[in-house]
mmCIF file of C-alpha atoms in Angstrom:
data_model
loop_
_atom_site.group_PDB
_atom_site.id
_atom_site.type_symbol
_atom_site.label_atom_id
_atom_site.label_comp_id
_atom_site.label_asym_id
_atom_site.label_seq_id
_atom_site.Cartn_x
_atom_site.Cartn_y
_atom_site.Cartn_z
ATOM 1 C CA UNK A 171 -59.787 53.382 18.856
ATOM 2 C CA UNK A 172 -56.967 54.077 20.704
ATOM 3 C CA UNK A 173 -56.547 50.815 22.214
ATOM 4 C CA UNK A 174 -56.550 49.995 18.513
ATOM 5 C CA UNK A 175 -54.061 52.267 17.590
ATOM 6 C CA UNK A 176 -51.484 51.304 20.559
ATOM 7 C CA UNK A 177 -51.828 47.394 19.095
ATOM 8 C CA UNK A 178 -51.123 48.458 15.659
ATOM 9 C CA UNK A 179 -47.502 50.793 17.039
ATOM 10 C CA UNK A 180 -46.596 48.070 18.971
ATOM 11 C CA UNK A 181 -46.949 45.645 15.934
ATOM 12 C CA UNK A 182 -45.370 47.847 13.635
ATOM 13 C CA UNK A 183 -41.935 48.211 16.058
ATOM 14 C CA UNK A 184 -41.711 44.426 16.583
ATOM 15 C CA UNK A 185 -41.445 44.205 13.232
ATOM 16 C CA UNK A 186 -38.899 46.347 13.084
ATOM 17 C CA UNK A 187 -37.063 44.841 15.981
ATOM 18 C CA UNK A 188 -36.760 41.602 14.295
ATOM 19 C CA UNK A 189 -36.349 42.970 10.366
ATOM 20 C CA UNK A 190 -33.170 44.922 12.358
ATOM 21 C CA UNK A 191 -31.875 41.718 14.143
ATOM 22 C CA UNK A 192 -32.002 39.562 11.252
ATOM 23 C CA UNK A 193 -30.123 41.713 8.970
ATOM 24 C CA UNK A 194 -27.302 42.082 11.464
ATOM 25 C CA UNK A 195 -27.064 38.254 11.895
ATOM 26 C CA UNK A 196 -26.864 38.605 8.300
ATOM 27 C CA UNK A 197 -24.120 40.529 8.118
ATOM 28 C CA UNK A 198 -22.130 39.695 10.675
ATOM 29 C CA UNK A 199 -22.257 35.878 10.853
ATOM 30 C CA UNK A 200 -24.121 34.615 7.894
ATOM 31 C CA UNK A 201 -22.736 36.374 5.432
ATOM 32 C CA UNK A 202 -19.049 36.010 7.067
ATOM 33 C CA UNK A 203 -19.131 32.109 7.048
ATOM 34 C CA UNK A 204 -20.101 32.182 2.706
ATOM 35 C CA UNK A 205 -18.841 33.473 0.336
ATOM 36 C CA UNK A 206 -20.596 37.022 -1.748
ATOM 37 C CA UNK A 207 -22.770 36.318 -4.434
ATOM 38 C CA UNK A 208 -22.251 35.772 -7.547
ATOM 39 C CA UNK A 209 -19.555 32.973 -7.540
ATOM 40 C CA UNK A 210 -18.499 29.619 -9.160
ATOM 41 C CA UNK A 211 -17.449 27.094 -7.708
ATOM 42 C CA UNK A 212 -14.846 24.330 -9.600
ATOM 43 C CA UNK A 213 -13.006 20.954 -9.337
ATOM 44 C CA UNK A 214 -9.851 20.802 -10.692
ATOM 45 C CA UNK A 215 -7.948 17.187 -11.258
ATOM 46 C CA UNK A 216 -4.542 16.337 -12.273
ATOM 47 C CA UNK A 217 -2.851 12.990 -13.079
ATOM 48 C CA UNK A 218 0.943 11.835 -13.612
ATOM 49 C CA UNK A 219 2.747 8.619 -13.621
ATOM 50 C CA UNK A 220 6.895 8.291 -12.705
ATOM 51 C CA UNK A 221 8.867 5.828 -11.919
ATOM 52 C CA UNK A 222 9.453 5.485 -8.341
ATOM 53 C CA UNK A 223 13.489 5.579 -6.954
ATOM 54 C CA UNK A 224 13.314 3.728 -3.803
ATOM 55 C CA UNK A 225 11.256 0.458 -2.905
ATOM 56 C CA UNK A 226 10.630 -1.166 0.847
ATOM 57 C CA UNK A 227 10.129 -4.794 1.614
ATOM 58 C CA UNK A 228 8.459 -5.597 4.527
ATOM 59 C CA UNK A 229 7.861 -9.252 5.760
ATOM 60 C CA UNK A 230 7.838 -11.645 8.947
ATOM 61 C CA UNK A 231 10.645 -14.610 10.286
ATOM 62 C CA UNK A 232 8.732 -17.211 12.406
ATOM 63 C CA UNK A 233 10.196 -20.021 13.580
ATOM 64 C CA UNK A 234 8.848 -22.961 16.187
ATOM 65 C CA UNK A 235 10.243 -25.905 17.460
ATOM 66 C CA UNK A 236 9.750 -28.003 21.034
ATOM 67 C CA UNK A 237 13.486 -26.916 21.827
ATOM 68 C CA UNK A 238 13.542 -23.412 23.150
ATOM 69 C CA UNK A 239 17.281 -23.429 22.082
ATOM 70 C CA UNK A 240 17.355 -24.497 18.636
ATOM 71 C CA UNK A 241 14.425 -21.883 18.654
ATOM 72 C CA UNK A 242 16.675 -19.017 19.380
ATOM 73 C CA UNK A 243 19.348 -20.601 17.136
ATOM 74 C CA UNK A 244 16.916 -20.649 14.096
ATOM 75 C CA UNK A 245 15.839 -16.959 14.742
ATOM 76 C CA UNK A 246 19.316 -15.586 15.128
ATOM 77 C CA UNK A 247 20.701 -17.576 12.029
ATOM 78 C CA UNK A 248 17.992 -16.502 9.306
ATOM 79 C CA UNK A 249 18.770 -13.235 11.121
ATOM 80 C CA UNK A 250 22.435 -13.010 9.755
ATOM 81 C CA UNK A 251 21.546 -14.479 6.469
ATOM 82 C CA UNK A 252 19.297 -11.949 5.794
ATOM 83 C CA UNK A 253 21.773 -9.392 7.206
ATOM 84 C CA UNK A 254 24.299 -11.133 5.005
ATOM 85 C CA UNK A 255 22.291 -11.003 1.804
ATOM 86 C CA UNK A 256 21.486 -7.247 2.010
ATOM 87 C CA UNK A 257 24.892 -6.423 2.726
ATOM 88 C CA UNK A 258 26.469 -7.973 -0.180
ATOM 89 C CA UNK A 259 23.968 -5.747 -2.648
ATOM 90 C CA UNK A 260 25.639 -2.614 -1.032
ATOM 91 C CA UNK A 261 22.306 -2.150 1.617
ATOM 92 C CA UNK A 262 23.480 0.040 4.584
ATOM 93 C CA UNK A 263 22.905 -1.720 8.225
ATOM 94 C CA UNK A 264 20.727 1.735 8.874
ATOM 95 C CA UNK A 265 18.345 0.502 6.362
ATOM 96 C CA UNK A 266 17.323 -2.417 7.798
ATOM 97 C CA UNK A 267 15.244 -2.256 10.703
ATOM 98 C CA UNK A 268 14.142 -5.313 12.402
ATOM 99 C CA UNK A 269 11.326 -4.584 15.407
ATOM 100 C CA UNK A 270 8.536 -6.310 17.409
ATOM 101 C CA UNK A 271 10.712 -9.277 18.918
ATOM 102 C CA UNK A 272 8.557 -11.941 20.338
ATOM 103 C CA UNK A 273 9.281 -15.610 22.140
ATOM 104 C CA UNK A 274 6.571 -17.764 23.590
ATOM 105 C CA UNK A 275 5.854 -21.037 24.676
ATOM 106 C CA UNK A 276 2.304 -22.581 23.651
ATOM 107 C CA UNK A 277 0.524 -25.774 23.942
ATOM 108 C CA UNK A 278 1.301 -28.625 20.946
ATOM 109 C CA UNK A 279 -1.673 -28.530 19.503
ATOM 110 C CA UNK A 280 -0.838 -31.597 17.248
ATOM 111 C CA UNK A 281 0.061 -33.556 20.080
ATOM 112 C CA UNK A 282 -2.599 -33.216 22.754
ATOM 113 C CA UNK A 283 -0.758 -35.806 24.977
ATOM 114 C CA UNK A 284 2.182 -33.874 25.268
ATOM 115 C CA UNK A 285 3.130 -31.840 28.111
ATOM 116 C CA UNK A 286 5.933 -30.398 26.503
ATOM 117 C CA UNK A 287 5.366 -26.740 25.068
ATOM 118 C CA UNK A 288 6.045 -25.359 21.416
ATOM 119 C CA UNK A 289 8.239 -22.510 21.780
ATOM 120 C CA UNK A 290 7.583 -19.409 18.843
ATOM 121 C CA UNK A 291 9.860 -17.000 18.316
ATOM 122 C CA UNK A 292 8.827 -13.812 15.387
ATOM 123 C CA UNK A 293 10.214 -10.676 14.498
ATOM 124 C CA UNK A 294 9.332 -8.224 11.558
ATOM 125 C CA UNK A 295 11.890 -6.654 9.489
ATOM 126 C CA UNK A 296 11.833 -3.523 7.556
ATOM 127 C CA UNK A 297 14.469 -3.101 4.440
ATOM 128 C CA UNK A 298 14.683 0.455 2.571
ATOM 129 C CA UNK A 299 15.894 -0.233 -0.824
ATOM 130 C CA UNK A 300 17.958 2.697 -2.436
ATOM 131 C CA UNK A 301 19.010 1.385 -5.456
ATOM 132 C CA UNK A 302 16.200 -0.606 -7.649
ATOM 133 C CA UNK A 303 19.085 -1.965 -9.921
ATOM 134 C CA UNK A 304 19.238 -4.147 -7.341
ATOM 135 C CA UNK A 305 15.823 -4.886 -6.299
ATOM 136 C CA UNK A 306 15.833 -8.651 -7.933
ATOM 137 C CA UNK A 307 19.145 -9.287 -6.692
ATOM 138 C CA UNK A 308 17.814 -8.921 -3.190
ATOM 139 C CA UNK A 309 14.318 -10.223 -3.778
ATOM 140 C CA UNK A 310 15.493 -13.738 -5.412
ATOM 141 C CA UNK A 311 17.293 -15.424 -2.626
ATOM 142 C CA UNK A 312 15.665 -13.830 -0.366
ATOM 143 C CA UNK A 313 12.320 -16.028 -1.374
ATOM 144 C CA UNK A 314 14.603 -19.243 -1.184
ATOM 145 C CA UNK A 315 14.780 -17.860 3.082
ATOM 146 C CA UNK A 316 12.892 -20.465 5.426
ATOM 147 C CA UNK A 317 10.552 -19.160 7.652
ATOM 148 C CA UNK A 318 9.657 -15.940 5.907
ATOM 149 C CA UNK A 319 5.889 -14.931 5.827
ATOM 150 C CA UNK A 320 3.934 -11.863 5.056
ATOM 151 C CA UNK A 321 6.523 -10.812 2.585
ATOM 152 C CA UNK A 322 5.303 -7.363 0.718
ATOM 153 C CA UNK A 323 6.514 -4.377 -1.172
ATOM 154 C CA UNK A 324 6.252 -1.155 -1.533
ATOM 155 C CA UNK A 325 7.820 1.952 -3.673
ATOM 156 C CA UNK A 326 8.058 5.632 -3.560
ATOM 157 C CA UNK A 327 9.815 8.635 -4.985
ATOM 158 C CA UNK A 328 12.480 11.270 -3.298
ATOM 159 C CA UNK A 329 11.062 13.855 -5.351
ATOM 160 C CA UNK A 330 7.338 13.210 -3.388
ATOM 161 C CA UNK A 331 7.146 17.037 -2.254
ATOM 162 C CA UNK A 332 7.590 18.579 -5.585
ATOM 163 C CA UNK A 333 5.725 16.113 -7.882
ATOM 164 C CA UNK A 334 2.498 16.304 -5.270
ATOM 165 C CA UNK A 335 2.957 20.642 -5.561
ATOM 166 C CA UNK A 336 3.138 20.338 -9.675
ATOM 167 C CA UNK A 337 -0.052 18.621 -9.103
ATOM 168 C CA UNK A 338 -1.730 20.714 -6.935
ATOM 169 C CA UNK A 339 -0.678 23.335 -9.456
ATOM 170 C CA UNK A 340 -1.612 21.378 -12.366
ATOM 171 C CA UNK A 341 -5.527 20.976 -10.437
ATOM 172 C CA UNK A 342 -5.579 24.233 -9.902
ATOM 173 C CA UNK A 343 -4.755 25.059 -13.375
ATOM 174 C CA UNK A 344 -7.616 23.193 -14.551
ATOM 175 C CA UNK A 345 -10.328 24.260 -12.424
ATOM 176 C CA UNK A 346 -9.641 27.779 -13.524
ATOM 177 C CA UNK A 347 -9.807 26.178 -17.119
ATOM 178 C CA UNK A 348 -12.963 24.580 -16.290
ATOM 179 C CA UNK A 349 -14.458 27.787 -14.044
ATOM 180 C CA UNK A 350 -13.482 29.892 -17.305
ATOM 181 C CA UNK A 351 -15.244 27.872 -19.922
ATOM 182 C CA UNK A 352 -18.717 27.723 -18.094
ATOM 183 C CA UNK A 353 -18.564 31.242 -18.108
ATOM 184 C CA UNK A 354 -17.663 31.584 -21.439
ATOM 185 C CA UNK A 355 -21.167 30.264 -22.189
ATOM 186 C CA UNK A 356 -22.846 32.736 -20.424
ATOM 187 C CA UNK A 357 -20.906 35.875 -21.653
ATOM 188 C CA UNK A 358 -19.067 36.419 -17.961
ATOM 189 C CA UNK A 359 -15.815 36.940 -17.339
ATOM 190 C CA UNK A 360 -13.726 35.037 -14.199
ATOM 191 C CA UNK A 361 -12.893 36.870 -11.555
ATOM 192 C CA UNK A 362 -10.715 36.726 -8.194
ATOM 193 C CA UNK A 363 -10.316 33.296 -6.343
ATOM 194 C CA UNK A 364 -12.476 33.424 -3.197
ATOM 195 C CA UNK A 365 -11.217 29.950 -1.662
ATOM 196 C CA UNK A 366 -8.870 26.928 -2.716
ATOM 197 C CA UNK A 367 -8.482 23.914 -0.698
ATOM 198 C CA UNK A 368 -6.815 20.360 -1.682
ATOM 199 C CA UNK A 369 -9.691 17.876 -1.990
ATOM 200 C CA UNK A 370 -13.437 19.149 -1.425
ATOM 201 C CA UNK A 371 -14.573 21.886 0.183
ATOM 202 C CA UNK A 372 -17.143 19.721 2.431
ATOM 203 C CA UNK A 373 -18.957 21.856 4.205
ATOM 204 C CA UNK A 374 -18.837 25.232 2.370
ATOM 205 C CA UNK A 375 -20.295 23.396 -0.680
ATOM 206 C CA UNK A 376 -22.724 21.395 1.449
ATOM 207 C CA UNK A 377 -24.148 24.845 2.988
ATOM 208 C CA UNK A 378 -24.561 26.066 -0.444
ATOM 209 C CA UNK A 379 -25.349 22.978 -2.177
ATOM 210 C CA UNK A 380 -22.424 22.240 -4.475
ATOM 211 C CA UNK A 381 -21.576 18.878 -3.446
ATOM 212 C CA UNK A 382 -21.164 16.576 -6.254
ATOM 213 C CA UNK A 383 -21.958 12.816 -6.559
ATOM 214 C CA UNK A 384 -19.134 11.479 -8.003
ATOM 215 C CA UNK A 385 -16.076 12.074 -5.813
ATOM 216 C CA UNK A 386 -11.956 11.809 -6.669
ATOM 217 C CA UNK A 387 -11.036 10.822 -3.435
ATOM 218 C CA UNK A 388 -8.308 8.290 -3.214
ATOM 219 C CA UNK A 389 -7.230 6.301 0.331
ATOM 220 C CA UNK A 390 -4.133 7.627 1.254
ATOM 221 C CA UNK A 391 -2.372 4.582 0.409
ATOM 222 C CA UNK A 392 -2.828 4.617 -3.102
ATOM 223 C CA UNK A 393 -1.963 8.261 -3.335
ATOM 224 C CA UNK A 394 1.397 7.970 -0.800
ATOM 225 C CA UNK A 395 2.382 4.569 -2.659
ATOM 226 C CA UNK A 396 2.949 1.776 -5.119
ATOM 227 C CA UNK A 397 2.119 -1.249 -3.633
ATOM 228 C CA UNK A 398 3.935 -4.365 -5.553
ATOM 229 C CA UNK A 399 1.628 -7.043 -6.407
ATOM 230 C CA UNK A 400 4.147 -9.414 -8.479
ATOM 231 C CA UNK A 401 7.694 -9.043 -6.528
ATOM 232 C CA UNK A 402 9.928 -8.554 -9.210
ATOM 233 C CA UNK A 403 7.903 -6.398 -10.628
ATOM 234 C CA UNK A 404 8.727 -2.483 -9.546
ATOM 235 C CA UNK A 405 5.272 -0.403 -11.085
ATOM 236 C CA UNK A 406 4.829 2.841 -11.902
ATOM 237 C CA UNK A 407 3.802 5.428 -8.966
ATOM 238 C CA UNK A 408 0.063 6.949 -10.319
ATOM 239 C CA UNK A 409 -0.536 9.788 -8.411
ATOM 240 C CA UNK A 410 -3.268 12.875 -8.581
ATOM 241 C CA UNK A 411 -4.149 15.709 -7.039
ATOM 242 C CA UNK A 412 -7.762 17.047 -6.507
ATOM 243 C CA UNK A 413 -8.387 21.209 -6.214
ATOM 244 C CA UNK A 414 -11.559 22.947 -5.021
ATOM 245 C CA UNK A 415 -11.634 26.278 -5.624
ATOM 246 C CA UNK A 416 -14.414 29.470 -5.352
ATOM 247 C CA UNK A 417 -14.324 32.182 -7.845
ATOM 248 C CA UNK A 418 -15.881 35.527 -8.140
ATOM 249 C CA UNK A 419 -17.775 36.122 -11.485
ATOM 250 C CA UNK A 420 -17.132 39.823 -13.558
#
């Protein structure tokens, strides 16, 4: 019996050894990492469309020939017409950009007999466009250039920073909108906002399983820009902003 009753004490404060333990891990790192019940969690999305004020145009000069002079002569000459052509639609010299210079000589493919090499000479060039007025101005002779490839466009806004904070505003707006109409269906009342991020909140609302299928992600180069499929065309720059947000519930 009292081997007995020494099992059953020793039982009875192992228990409580490990009831003790867990509730501290509850407190202190379980419960610190997610968020006090009860809660709701929302997505908020906003949309706009402006007209962008700037527009980029990015594209390659190549030019080849079996004379390593007239080579460098071709280069150099499309190189001051294009300088040329900017400059008489009022672009600044700081505004052009022209980067990754390259010469080489390679085999004549064509001409497998031949000793003589094919000399290549490329460089890209980068061209900020400040006033649009001008954009077909620039773009029409420009496509009449030999030796241009890779030719593509781009456009932004200056006023970037505050349209993407409306946004984020806007999204935020609405996912209180949203947060307060499920509520409303349940007779609660919305309460303090727990968390807020931009996009989702990935692995808070995995731990707690809120992760939704459908997502309003965007790659980051349709959010930061329009990119010009026809070239005299300038298009509209569609942006949106995506809000997560945690709120307590009254």
């Amino acid at each position: 019996m009292l081997i007995r009753a020494l099992q059953d004490f020793t039982t009875t404060i192992k228990k409580a050894f490990f009831l003790g333990f867990a509730l501290c891990f509850h407190h202190s790192g379980f419960a610190s990492q997610l968020p006090d019940y009860p809660f709701i969690h929302s997505t908020g999305v906003a949309y706009t469309q402006v007209n962008p004020d700037f527009g980029e145009i990015n594209f390659d000069v190549n030019v080849s020939d079996a004379d390593s002079e007239k080579v460098l002569s071709l280069a150099t000459t499309r190189l001051s017409e294009i300088k040329t052509l900017f400059a008489s639609q009022g672009v600044l010299d700081e505004d052009i950009i022209i980067r990754d210079v390259k010469k080489e000589a390679k085999k004549d493919l064509a001409n497998a007999n031949s000793a003589e090499p094919i000399y290549h000479m490329s460089y890209s060039v980068a061209l900020k466009v400040r006033d649009l007025k001008n954009w077909q101005a620039i773009m029409a002779p420009l496509l009449q250039l030999s030796n241009i490839d890779r030719l593509e466009t781009s456009f932004d806004s200056t006023d970037r920073d505050k349209i993407e904070l409306d946004l984020s505003i806007a999204a935020a707006k609405d996912a209180q909108r949203k947060a307060t109409g499920l509520l409303t269906a349940y007779g609660k009342r919305l309460g303090a906002v727990m968390a807020i991020t931009e996009g989702k909140l990935k692995n808070l609302s995995t731990a707690i399983g809120l992760v939704s299928e459908k997502s309003t992600s965007y790659s980051e180069v349709e959010r930061r820009k329009a990119i010009g499929e026809d070239l005299f065309v300038i298009p509209p720059l569609k942006l949106q902003s995506s809000v997560d947000v945690i709120f307590r519930i009254k």
